[in-house]
Amino acid sequence: MTEKTGAVKLEKLLAVKGMNDILPPESTRWEWLEEKVRDLMLRHAYRNIRTPIVEPTALFVRGTGETTDIVEKEMYSFEDRLNGEALTLRPENTPGVVRAAIEHNLTYDGGKRLYYMGPMFRHERPQRGRYRQFYQLGAEALGFNGPELDAELMLLAHQLFADLGLRNIRVELNSLGIASERHAHRAALIAYLEKHAEVLDADAQRRLHTNPLRILDTKNPAMQAMVQEAPRLLSYLGEASLKHFDTVKTLLSACGVPWKINPRLVRGLDYYSHTVFEFITDELGAQGTLCGGGRYDGLFELLGGKPTAAVGWGMGVERVLELLKEQGQFNAGAELDAYAIVPDAEALPVVMQCLQTLRASGVSVQMHAGTGDGMGSMKSQFKRADASGARHALIFGADELAQNVVTVKSLRDGSGLQRSMPLGDAARWATDLQSKT
Ligand code: ATP
Ligand code: MG
C-alpha cells in the first residue's frame, strides 16, 4: 500500500532523540552567530577547514583516547555495509583536522591556523545544553610551539564572546607540563589515590591505573575532599614548563583577560601538554562549560605524523546560543525590507519582474502568495505584511499598475506614509527600501 492511497494512516516519523531541527526564526540566530565567527576568524587570520563527518573509528580510539568517556561509551560507530570498515560519526573534530593536516602535509611550509564549525555526535543523555547531535566551533593552530599561540587562541575565544555581547564568562587555566613531568606526578598521584582507595567510586577504581588524572575532575561529591588534597601537577613542572605557563598568563593579563588557575583542570590524555583551559558560565546550570581546549603537542605522532606542536579549542554552539538567550541578547536581525501586496493574480508578471529587479539590487522582499483561487482580500494581505515584520508594503493595485507605479507604504514608523514609485525604475529607488531609518 502506498502512502498516497491514504487507506492506512501511517505513523509520523520523528527526529532521533537528542538530535534537533533548527527552525526559523531560531536558525536566523545561528546565521547571525556564524557571520560573527567568520568575521572574527578573518580578523585573526584563521582559515576555514571542512573535514568529513564520518571517519575511521581508529582515528578517535587513538586521537580522542581509549580511556575517555567519548570512546568508552559515547560514539556512534558502525560497520560500512559494503566493505565492513569500522566507521564513526565524529564526536569531535580535532583528530579529523590533524589527520587532514598529516594527509595533506599542511604544515610543511610553516604553521597553519584553522577553524571549523559543524555537527558532532555523542550518545549522551539529552538535556539542556547536552545533545546527541550538537555543533562545535573550533580553532586549531598547528605547527607553533610558542606560548604566544596558547594566548592567541584564548584571546580568540575571549574576543568572540565579546563580539557576541556575552558577559560573566570566567577563564580557568592549568598547565600539564611535558610527558616526563606528568609521569613523575602520575606515580605520586596513584600512590596517593591507593592510600584513599576506600573513597574511590567504581569509575575512579577503573581509571586508577589507566587514566588517574581524570579522577581529579570527578563530579562525585563524596570524593571532593580527597581530590582537593591530591598531589598537584603544577608542583611537578620544571623550569621550562613554568616559563611557558608564565608567558601565557602574562600575555592574557596584558590583554585584559582575567584568568584563574584551576589545578584540577586536566584533559587527562597523554598527548596534551602545557596549557589547558576552559571558558565557563554559571548561568547554564551543570552544562556551563562553553569552550575547552589546550596544547596537544603529542597528537600528530599518535596519528602517524611527524612531531608537530599544536594548540586549539572546541566550543559548544548550542550552549553559546542558550547563554545569549539567557542574557537577553537577541541580535538576530533578519529584517525584511518589503512585503509585496498583489490584489490580482493578473498583475503577477509585472510584479515578479519588478521584485526581481529589487532583489538584484539588494532589497529583501517577500511576495504575497495566493491560494490558486485568488490572492485573498487586501485586508488579509496587509495582515500578512504586518506579521512578516517587513518595514514597507509594496502595493501593486490595478490603479497603480494603470499608471505604471507601485505604492510604497511604511509599515513600521507609524506614519503610514505612502509614496508612488515608477514601476520601470525599481533599481533607482531600491536603496530607499533598504535604509533602516
Ligand atoms: P562536558 O564536560 O560538558 O561533557 P566535554 O569535556 O565532553 O564537556 P569537549 O569534548 O571539550 O566537552 O567539547 C567542547 C565543548 O563542546 C564543551 O565545552 C561543550 O560546550 C560542548 N559540548 C560537548 N558535548 C556536548 C553535547 N553533548 N551537547 C552540546 N554541547 C556539547
Ligand atoms: Mg562530555
CSV table of C-alpha atoms and ligand atoms in Angstrom, one decimal:
chain,number,residue,atom,x,y,z
A,1,MET,CA,0.0,0.0,0.0
A,2,THR,CA,1.4,3.4,-0.9
A,3,GLU,CA,1.3,6.4,1.3
A,4,LYS,CA,-0.8,8.2,-1.3
A,5,THR,CA,-3.8,5.8,-1.1
A,6,GLY,CA,-4.5,7.1,2.4
A,7,ALA,CA,-6.2,3.8,3.3
A,8,VAL,CA,-3.9,3.3,6.3
A,9,LYS,CA,-2.8,6.2,8.4
A,10,LEU,CA,1.0,5.9,8.6
A,11,GLU,CA,2.8,6.7,11.8
A,12,LYS,CA,4.6,10.0,11.9
A,13,LEU,CA,8.3,9.8,11.8
A,14,LEU,CA,10.2,12.0,14.3
A,15,ALA,CA,13.8,13.2,14.6
A,16,VAL,CA,16.2,10.9,16.6
A,17,LYS,CA,16.2,11.6,20.3
A,18,GLY,CA,18.7,14.3,21.2
A,19,MET,CA,19.0,15.5,17.6
A,20,ASN,CA,17.3,18.8,16.9
A,21,ASP,CA,15.7,20.5,14.0
A,22,ILE,CA,16.9,24.1,13.9
A,23,LEU,CA,13.9,26.1,12.6
A,24,PRO,CA,13.3,29.7,11.7
A,25,PRO,CA,13.4,32.1,13.4
A,26,GLU,CA,16.0,30.3,15.6
A,27,SER,CA,18.1,29.4,12.5
A,28,THR,CA,18.4,33.2,11.9
A,29,ARG,CA,20.3,33.5,15.2
A,30,TRP,CA,22.6,30.7,14.1
A,31,GLU,CA,23.3,32.5,10.8
A,32,TRP,CA,24.0,35.7,12.8
A,33,LEU,CA,26.5,33.8,15.0
A,34,GLU,CA,28.1,32.2,12.0
A,35,GLU,CA,28.6,35.6,10.5
A,36,LYS,CA,30.2,36.9,13.6
A,37,VAL,CA,32.5,33.9,13.7
A,38,ARG,CA,33.6,34.3,10.0
A,39,ASP,CA,34.4,37.9,10.6
A,40,LEU,CA,36.3,37.2,13.8
A,41,MET,CA,38.4,34.4,12.2
A,42,LEU,CA,39.2,36.6,9.2
A,43,ARG,CA,40.5,39.4,11.5
A,44,HIS,CA,42.7,36.8,13.3
A,45,ALA,CA,44.0,35.1,10.1
A,46,TYR,CA,42.3,31.7,10.8
A,47,ARG,CA,41.2,29.9,7.7
A,48,ASN,CA,38.3,27.5,7.4
A,49,ILE,CA,38.7,23.7,7.2
A,50,ARG,CA,36.0,21.2,6.4
A,51,THR,CA,36.6,17.6,7.1
A,52,PRO,CA,34.3,14.6,6.7
A,53,ILE,CA,31.7,13.8,9.4
A,54,VAL,CA,32.5,10.1,9.1
A,55,GLU,CA,36.0,9.0,9.9
A,56,PRO,CA,37.7,5.6,10.6
A,57,THR,CA,36.8,4.6,14.2
A,58,ALA,CA,40.6,4.1,14.8
A,59,LEU,CA,41.1,7.9,14.4
A,60,PHE,CA,39.1,8.6,17.6
A,61,VAL,CA,40.3,5.5,19.5
A,62,ARG,CA,43.8,6.8,19.1
A,63,GLY,CA,43.2,10.6,18.8
A,64,THR,CA,40.5,11.1,21.4
A,65,GLY,CA,41.8,8.3,23.6
A,66,GLU,CA,40.7,4.8,24.5
A,67,THR,CA,40.1,5.7,28.2
A,68,THR,CA,37.9,8.7,27.6
A,69,ASP,CA,34.1,8.8,28.1
A,70,ILE,CA,33.7,9.6,24.4
A,71,VAL,CA,35.4,6.5,23.2
A,72,GLU,CA,34.3,4.2,26.0
A,73,LYS,CA,30.6,5.0,25.7
A,74,GLU,CA,29.5,7.9,23.5
A,75,MET,CA,30.5,7.1,19.9
A,76,TYR,CA,28.1,6.3,17.1
A,77,SER,CA,30.1,3.6,15.4
A,78,PHE,CA,29.0,1.3,12.7
A,79,GLU,CA,30.3,-1.1,10.0
A,80,ASP,CA,30.3,0.0,6.4
A,81,ARG,CA,27.7,-2.3,5.0
A,82,LEU,CA,29.6,-2.9,1.8
A,83,ASN,CA,33.2,-3.5,3.0
A,84,GLY,CA,32.9,-3.9,6.8
A,85,GLU,CA,35.2,-0.9,7.5
A,86,ALA,CA,34.8,0.4,11.1
A,87,LEU,CA,33.4,3.9,10.9
A,88,THR,CA,32.3,6.6,13.4
A,89,LEU,CA,30.3,9.8,13.3
A,90,ARG,CA,32.8,12.3,14.6
A,91,PRO,CA,32.4,13.1,18.3
A,92,GLU,CA,34.8,16.0,18.0
A,93,ASN,CA,36.9,17.5,15.2
A,94,THR,CA,40.5,17.8,16.4
A,95,PRO,CA,41.5,14.3,15.4
A,96,GLY,CA,40.0,14.9,11.9
A,97,VAL,CA,41.8,18.2,11.5
A,98,VAL,CA,45.1,16.7,12.5
A,99,ARG,CA,44.5,13.7,10.2
A,100,ALA,CA,43.9,16.1,7.3
A,101,ALA,CA,47.0,18.1,8.2
A,102,ILE,CA,49.1,15.0,8.1
A,103,GLU,CA,47.4,13.6,5.0
A,104,HIS,CA,47.9,16.8,3.0
A,105,ASN,CA,51.2,17.9,4.6
A,106,LEU,CA,49.6,21.2,5.7
A,107,THR,CA,52.4,22.3,8.0
A,108,TYR,CA,55.3,21.6,5.6
A,109,ASP,CA,55.9,25.4,5.0
A,110,GLY,CA,55.2,26.6,8.5
A,111,GLY,CA,52.3,26.7,10.9
A,112,LYS,CA,48.6,26.8,9.9
A,113,ARG,CA,45.8,28.5,11.7
A,114,LEU,CA,42.5,26.8,11.1
A,115,TYR,CA,38.9,26.9,12.3
A,116,TYR,CA,35.8,24.8,11.7
A,117,MET,CA,32.2,24.6,12.6
A,118,GLY,CA,29.9,21.7,12.2
A,119,PRO,CA,27.8,18.9,13.8
A,120,MET,CA,29.4,16.4,16.2
A,121,PHE,CA,27.7,13.2,17.6
A,122,ARG,CA,27.8,11.8,21.1
A,123,HIS,CA,25.5,9.3,22.6
A,124,GLU,CA,24.8,11.1,25.9
A,125,ARG,CA,21.7,11.6,28.0
A,126,PRO,CA,19.9,14.5,26.3
A,127,GLN,CA,19.2,17.5,28.5
A,128,ARG,CA,19.5,21.3,28.2
A,129,GLY,CA,23.0,22.1,26.7
A,130,ARG,CA,23.7,18.4,26.1
A,131,TYR,CA,22.5,16.8,22.8
A,132,ARG,CA,23.4,13.8,20.7
A,133,GLN,CA,24.0,15.9,17.6
A,134,PHE,CA,25.4,19.3,18.6
A,135,TYR,CA,27.5,21.9,16.9
A,136,GLN,CA,31.1,22.7,17.7
A,137,LEU,CA,33.1,25.7,16.6
A,138,GLY,CA,36.8,25.0,16.9
A,139,ALA,CA,40.1,26.7,16.3
A,140,GLU,CA,43.4,25.0,15.9
A,141,ALA,CA,46.9,26.4,15.4
A,142,LEU,CA,49.2,23.7,14.0
A,143,GLY,CA,53.0,23.8,13.9
A,144,PHE,CA,53.6,26.5,16.5
A,145,ASN,CA,55.2,25.8,19.8
A,146,GLY,CA,55.4,29.2,21.4
A,147,PRO,CA,53.3,30.2,24.4
A,148,GLU,CA,52.0,33.2,22.5
A,149,LEU,CA,49.9,30.9,20.4
A,150,ASP,CA,48.3,29.4,23.6
A,151,ALA,CA,47.5,33.0,24.5
A,152,GLU,CA,46.3,33.9,21.0
A,153,LEU,CA,43.8,31.1,20.9
A,154,MET,CA,42.4,32.0,24.3
A,155,LEU,CA,42.1,35.7,23.2
A,156,LEU,CA,40.3,34.5,20.1
A,157,ALA,CA,37.6,32.8,22.2
A,158,HIS,CA,37.5,35.7,24.6
A,159,GLN,CA,37.0,38.1,21.6
A,160,LEU,CA,34.2,36.0,20.2
A,161,PHE,CA,32.3,36.2,23.5
A,162,ALA,CA,32.9,40.0,23.5
A,163,ASP,CA,31.7,40.3,19.8
A,164,LEU,CA,28.6,38.4,20.7
A,165,GLY,CA,27.9,40.7,23.7
A,166,LEU,CA,28.2,37.9,26.3
A,167,ARG,CA,29.1,38.7,29.9
A,168,ASN,CA,30.2,36.9,33.1
A,169,ILE,CA,32.3,34.2,31.5
A,170,ARG,CA,35.3,33.1,33.5
A,171,VAL,CA,38.5,31.6,32.3
A,172,GLU,CA,40.1,28.7,34.1
A,173,LEU,CA,43.6,27.7,33.3
A,174,ASN,CA,46.2,25.0,34.2
A,175,SER,CA,49.4,23.5,32.9
A,176,LEU,CA,50.1,19.9,32.3
A,177,GLY,CA,53.8,20.4,31.6
A,178,ILE,CA,55.6,17.8,29.5
A,179,ALA,CA,55.4,14.0,29.5
A,180,SER,CA,58.3,13.3,32.0
A,181,GLU,CA,56.8,15.8,34.5
A,182,ARG,CA,53.4,14.2,34.1
A,183,HIS,CA,54.9,10.7,34.6
A,184,ALA,CA,56.5,11.8,37.9
A,185,HIS,CA,53.2,13.3,39.0
A,186,ARG,CA,51.3,10.3,37.9
A,187,ALA,CA,53.3,7.9,40.1
A,188,ALA,CA,52.7,10.2,43.1
A,189,LEU,CA,49.0,10.5,42.3
A,190,ILE,CA,48.5,6.8,42.0
A,191,ALA,CA,50.2,6.2,45.4
A,192,TYR,CA,48.0,8.9,46.9
A,193,LEU,CA,44.8,7.5,45.4
A,194,GLU,CA,45.7,4.0,46.5
A,195,LYS,CA,46.0,5.3,50.1
A,196,HIS,CA,42.5,6.6,49.8
A,197,ALA,CA,41.1,3.5,48.0
A,198,GLU,CA,38.0,3.4,50.3
A,199,VAL,CA,36.6,6.7,48.9
A,200,LEU,CA,37.2,5.8,45.2
A,201,ASP,CA,34.0,5.2,43.3
A,202,ALA,CA,33.7,2.5,40.6
A,203,ASP,CA,34.7,4.9,37.8
A,204,ALA,CA,37.8,6.0,39.8
A,205,GLN,CA,38.8,2.5,40.6
A,206,ARG,CA,38.6,1.6,37.0
A,207,ARG,CA,40.7,4.6,36.0
A,208,LEU,CA,43.3,4.3,38.8
A,209,HIS,CA,45.8,2.7,36.5
A,210,THR,CA,44.5,3.7,33.1
A,211,ASN,CA,43.8,7.4,33.5
A,212,PRO,CA,44.3,8.6,37.1
A,213,LEU,CA,44.5,12.3,36.0
A,214,ARG,CA,40.8,12.1,35.1
A,215,ILE,CA,39.9,11.2,38.6
A,216,LEU,CA,40.9,14.7,39.6
A,217,ASP,CA,37.9,16.2,37.7
A,218,THR,CA,35.4,13.8,39.2
A,219,LYS,CA,32.0,15.3,40.0
A,220,ASN,CA,31.2,12.9,42.8
A,221,PRO,CA,30.7,14.9,46.0
A,222,ALA,CA,31.9,12.1,48.2
A,223,MET,CA,35.4,12.3,46.5
A,224,GLN,CA,35.8,16.1,46.6
A,225,ALA,CA,37.7,16.4,49.9
A,226,MET,CA,40.1,13.7,48.8
A,227,VAL,CA,40.9,15.1,45.4
A,228,GLN,CA,41.3,18.6,46.8
A,229,GLU,CA,44.3,17.3,48.7
A,230,ALA,CA,45.8,15.2,45.9
A,231,PRO,CA,49.3,16.0,44.6
A,232,ARG,CA,49.1,18.8,42.1
A,233,LEU,CA,50.7,18.6,38.7
A,234,LEU,CA,51.8,22.2,38.9
A,235,SER,CA,54.3,21.4,41.6
A,236,TYR,CA,56.0,18.8,39.3
A,237,LEU,CA,56.7,21.3,36.5
A,238,GLY,CA,60.3,22.1,35.6
A,239,GLU,CA,61.7,25.5,34.7
A,240,ALA,CA,60.9,25.5,31.0
A,241,SER,CA,57.3,24.4,31.5
A,242,LEU,CA,56.8,27.0,34.2
A,243,LYS,CA,58.3,29.7,31.9
A,244,HIS,CA,55.9,28.7,29.1
A,245,PHE,CA,53.0,28.9,31.5
A,246,ASP,CA,54.1,32.2,32.9
A,247,THR,CA,54.3,33.7,29.5
A,248,VAL,CA,50.7,32.6,28.7
A,249,LYS,CA,49.5,34.2,31.9
A,250,THR,CA,51.4,37.4,31.4
A,251,LEU,CA,50.1,37.8,27.8
A,252,LEU,CA,46.5,37.2,28.9
A,253,SER,CA,46.8,39.7,31.7
A,254,ALA,CA,48.4,42.2,29.3
A,255,CYS,CA,45.3,41.9,27.0
A,256,GLY,CA,42.9,42.3,29.9
A,257,VAL,CA,41.7,38.7,30.1
A,258,PRO,CA,41.1,37.7,33.7
A,259,TRP,CA,42.1,34.1,34.5
A,260,LYS,CA,42.1,31.8,37.4
A,261,ILE,CA,44.3,28.7,38.0
A,262,ASN,CA,42.3,25.5,38.5
A,263,PRO,CA,44.8,22.8,39.5
A,264,ARG,CA,42.1,20.2,38.9
A,265,LEU,CA,41.6,21.1,35.3
A,266,VAL,CA,43.1,18.2,33.3
A,267,ARG,CA,42.4,16.8,29.9
A,268,GLY,CA,43.8,13.5,31.1
A,269,LEU,CA,45.3,12.4,27.9
A,270,ASP,CA,48.9,11.7,27.2
A,271,TYR,CA,49.2,13.9,24.1
A,272,TYR,CA,48.2,17.0,26.0
A,273,SER,CA,50.9,19.2,27.2
A,274,HIS,CA,51.4,22.6,28.8
A,275,THR,CA,48.3,24.9,28.8
A,276,VAL,CA,44.8,23.6,29.2
A,277,PHE,CA,41.8,25.9,29.7
A,278,GLU,CA,38.1,26.3,29.9
A,279,PHE,CA,35.6,29.2,29.5
A,280,ILE,CA,32.8,28.7,31.9
A,281,THR,CA,29.5,30.4,32.8
A,282,ASP,CA,27.4,29.9,36.0
A,283,GLU,CA,24.2,30.8,34.1
A,284,LEU,CA,23.6,27.5,32.4
A,285,GLY,CA,23.5,25.1,35.3
A,286,ALA,CA,25.6,21.9,35.0
A,287,GLN,CA,26.3,22.5,31.3
A,288,GLY,CA,28.3,25.6,32.0
A,289,THR,CA,31.5,24.8,30.0
A,290,LEU,CA,31.2,26.8,26.8
A,291,CYS,CA,34.7,26.2,25.5
A,292,GLY,CA,37.6,23.8,26.3
A,293,GLY,CA,41.0,23.4,24.9
A,294,GLY,CA,44.7,23.2,25.3
A,295,ARG,CA,48.0,22.4,23.8
A,296,TYR,CA,48.3,18.9,22.3
A,297,ASP,CA,51.9,18.6,21.0
A,298,GLY,CA,51.8,14.8,21.0
A,299,LEU,CA,48.8,14.2,18.8
A,300,PHE,CA,50.4,14.4,15.4
A,301,GLU,CA,52.8,11.5,16.3
A,302,LEU,CA,50.0,9.5,17.7
A,303,LEU,CA,48.2,9.7,14.4
A,304,GLY,CA,51.3,8.7,12.4
A,305,GLY,CA,52.6,12.2,11.6
A,306,LYS,CA,55.9,14.0,12.3
A,307,PRO,CA,56.2,15.6,15.7
A,308,THR,CA,54.3,18.9,15.4
A,309,ALA,CA,53.3,21.3,18.1
A,310,ALA,CA,49.6,22.3,18.2
A,311,VAL,CA,47.1,24.1,20.3
A,312,GLY,CA,43.3,24.5,20.0
A,313,TRP,CA,39.9,24.6,21.4
A,314,GLY,CA,36.3,23.5,20.8
A,315,MET,CA,33.2,25.4,21.7
A,316,GLY,CA,29.6,24.3,22.1
A,317,VAL,CA,27.5,26.4,19.8
A,318,GLU,CA,24.1,25.5,21.4
A,319,ARG,CA,25.4,26.5,24.8
A,320,VAL,CA,26.6,29.8,23.5
A,321,LEU,CA,23.2,30.5,21.9
A,322,GLU,CA,21.5,29.5,25.1
A,323,LEU,CA,23.6,31.9,27.1
A,324,LEU,CA,22.8,34.6,24.6
A,325,LYS,CA,19.1,34.0,25.2
A,326,GLU,CA,19.7,33.8,29.0
A,327,GLN,CA,21.4,37.2,28.9
A,328,GLY,CA,18.7,38.8,26.6
A,329,GLN,CA,20.9,39.2,23.6
A,330,PHE,CA,18.7,38.6,20.5
A,331,ASN,CA,20.6,40.4,17.8
A,332,ALA,CA,19.1,38.2,15.2
A,333,GLY,CA,18.2,41.0,12.8
A,334,ALA,CA,16.9,39.2,9.7
A,335,GLU,CA,14.6,42.0,8.8
A,336,LEU,CA,12.6,42.1,5.6
A,337,ASP,CA,12.7,45.3,3.7
A,338,ALA,CA,9.4,44.8,2.0
A,339,TYR,CA,6.3,42.7,1.5
A,340,ALA,CA,4.6,42.8,-1.9
A,341,ILE,CA,0.8,43.1,-1.9
A,342,VAL,CA,-0.7,41.7,-5.0
A,343,PRO,CA,-4.5,42.3,-5.2
A,344,ASP,CA,-5.0,40.5,-8.5
A,345,ALA,CA,-3.1,37.4,-9.9
A,346,GLU,CA,-3.1,39.0,-13.3
A,347,ALA,CA,-0.6,41.5,-12.1
A,348,LEU,CA,1.9,38.7,-11.3
A,349,PRO,CA,4.1,39.0,-14.4
A,350,VAL,CA,4.7,42.7,-13.8
A,351,VAL,CA,5.0,42.2,-10.1
A,352,MET,CA,7.5,39.4,-10.3
A,353,GLN,CA,9.6,41.3,-12.8
A,354,CYS,CA,9.7,44.3,-10.5
A,355,LEU,CA,10.6,42.2,-7.5
A,356,GLN,CA,13.4,40.6,-9.5
A,357,THR,CA,14.9,44.0,-10.1
A,358,LEU,CA,14.6,45.0,-6.5
A,359,ARG,CA,16.1,41.8,-5.2
A,360,ALA,CA,19.0,42.0,-7.6
A,361,SER,CA,19.6,45.5,-6.1
A,362,GLY,CA,19.8,44.0,-2.6
A,363,VAL,CA,16.2,44.5,-1.3
A,364,SER,CA,14.8,41.6,0.7
A,365,VAL,CA,11.2,41.2,-0.3
A,366,GLN,CA,8.5,38.6,0.4
A,367,MET,CA,5.8,38.3,-2.2
A,368,HIS,CA,2.2,37.5,-1.1
A,369,ALA,CA,1.3,34.0,-2.1
A,370,GLY,CA,-2.2,33.2,-3.5
A,371,THR,CA,-4.2,30.0,-3.0
A,372,GLY,CA,-4.8,29.1,-6.6
A,373,ASP,CA,-8.3,30.5,-6.3
A,374,GLY,CA,-7.1,34.0,-5.9
A,375,MET,CA,-4.8,36.3,-4.0
A,376,GLY,CA,-7.0,37.0,-0.9
A,377,SER,CA,-8.5,40.2,0.3
A,378,MET,CA,-6.4,43.3,0.8
A,379,LYS,CA,-7.1,43.1,4.5
A,380,SER,CA,-5.7,39.6,4.8
A,381,GLN,CA,-2.7,40.6,2.7
A,382,PHE,CA,-2.0,43.6,5.0
A,383,LYS,CA,-2.3,41.3,8.0
A,384,ARG,CA,0.4,39.0,6.5
A,385,ALA,CA,2.5,42.0,5.6
A,386,ASP,CA,2.4,43.2,9.3
A,387,ALA,CA,3.2,39.7,10.6
A,388,SER,CA,6.2,39.4,8.2
A,389,GLY,CA,7.9,42.2,10.1
A,390,ALA,CA,8.7,43.9,6.8
A,391,ARG,CA,9.4,47.7,7.0
A,392,HIS,CA,7.4,48.5,3.9
A,393,ALA,CA,4.4,47.3,1.9
A,394,LEU,CA,4.6,47.5,-1.9
A,395,ILE,CA,1.1,47.7,-3.3
A,396,PHE,CA,0.7,46.6,-6.9
A,397,GLY,CA,-3.0,47.5,-7.3
A,398,ALA,CA,-4.9,48.0,-10.5
A,399,ASP,CA,-4.9,51.8,-10.1
A,400,GLU,CA,-1.2,51.8,-9.6
A,401,LEU,CA,-0.4,49.5,-12.5
A,402,ALA,CA,-2.6,51.6,-14.8
A,403,GLN,CA,-0.2,54.5,-14.0
A,404,ASN,CA,2.9,52.3,-14.1
A,405,VAL,CA,3.7,52.9,-10.5
A,406,VAL,CA,3.8,51.0,-7.2
A,407,THR,CA,2.7,52.4,-3.9
A,408,VAL,CA,5.3,52.1,-1.1
A,409,LYS,CA,3.7,52.3,2.3
A,410,SER,CA,5.7,52.5,5.5
A,411,LEU,CA,4.6,49.7,8.0
A,412,ARG,CA,6.8,50.4,10.9
A,413,ASP,CA,7.3,54.0,11.7
A,414,GLY,CA,3.6,54.6,12.5
A,415,SER,CA,3.4,57.4,9.9
A,416,GLY,CA,1.7,55.1,7.3
A,417,LEU,CA,3.4,57.4,4.8
A,418,GLN,CA,2.6,56.4,1.2
A,419,ARG,CA,4.7,57.3,-1.9
A,420,SER,CA,4.3,56.4,-5.5
A,421,MET,CA,7.4,54.9,-7.3
A,422,PRO,CA,7.8,54.3,-11.0
A,423,LEU,CA,7.5,50.6,-11.8
A,424,GLY,CA,10.0,50.6,-14.5
A,425,ASP,CA,12.7,52.2,-12.4
A,426,ALA,CA,12.9,50.0,-9.4
A,427,ALA,CA,16.7,49.8,-9.3
A,428,ARG,CA,16.7,53.6,-8.7
A,429,TRP,CA,14.5,53.5,-5.5
A,430,ALA,CA,15.7,50.1,-4.2
A,431,THR,CA,18.2,51.8,-1.8
A,432,ASP,CA,15.3,53.7,-0.3
A,433,LEU,CA,13.7,50.5,0.8
A,434,GLN,CA,16.9,49.2,2.4
A,435,SER,CA,17.7,52.2,4.6
A,436,LYS,CA,16.8,51.3,8.1
A,437,THR,CA,15.8,54.8,9.2
B,1,ATP,P1,31.2,18.2,29.2
B,1,ATP,O1,32.1,18.1,30.4
B,1,ATP,O2,30.2,19.2,29.3
B,1,ATP,O3,30.7,16.8,28.8
B,1,ATP,P2,33.4,17.8,27.3
B,1,ATP,O4,34.6,17.9,28.1
B,1,ATP,O5,32.8,16.5,26.9
B,1,ATP,O6,32.2,18.6,28.0
B,1,ATP,P3,34.7,18.8,24.9
B,1,ATP,O7,34.9,17.5,24.4
B,1,ATP,O8,35.8,19.5,25.5
B,1,ATP,O9,33.5,18.7,26.0
B,1,ATP,O10,33.9,19.7,23.9
B,1,ATP,C1,34.0,21.1,23.8
B,1,ATP,C2,32.7,21.8,24.1
B,1,ATP,O11,31.6,21.2,23.3
B,1,ATP,C3,32.1,21.7,25.5
B,1,ATP,O12,32.8,22.6,26.3
B,1,ATP,C4,30.7,22.0,25.3
B,1,ATP,O13,30.5,23.4,25.3
B,1,ATP,C5,30.4,21.4,24.0
B,1,ATP,N1,29.8,20.0,24.2
B,1,ATP,C6,30.3,18.9,24.5
B,1,ATP,N2,29.5,17.9,24.5
B,1,ATP,C7,28.3,18.4,24.1
B,1,ATP,C8,26.9,17.9,24.0
B,1,ATP,N3,26.7,16.6,24.1
B,1,ATP,N4,25.9,18.7,23.6
B,1,ATP,C9,26.2,20.0,23.5
B,1,ATP,N5,27.4,20.6,23.6
B,1,ATP,C10,28.4,19.8,23.9
B,2,MG,MG,31.4,15.2,27.7
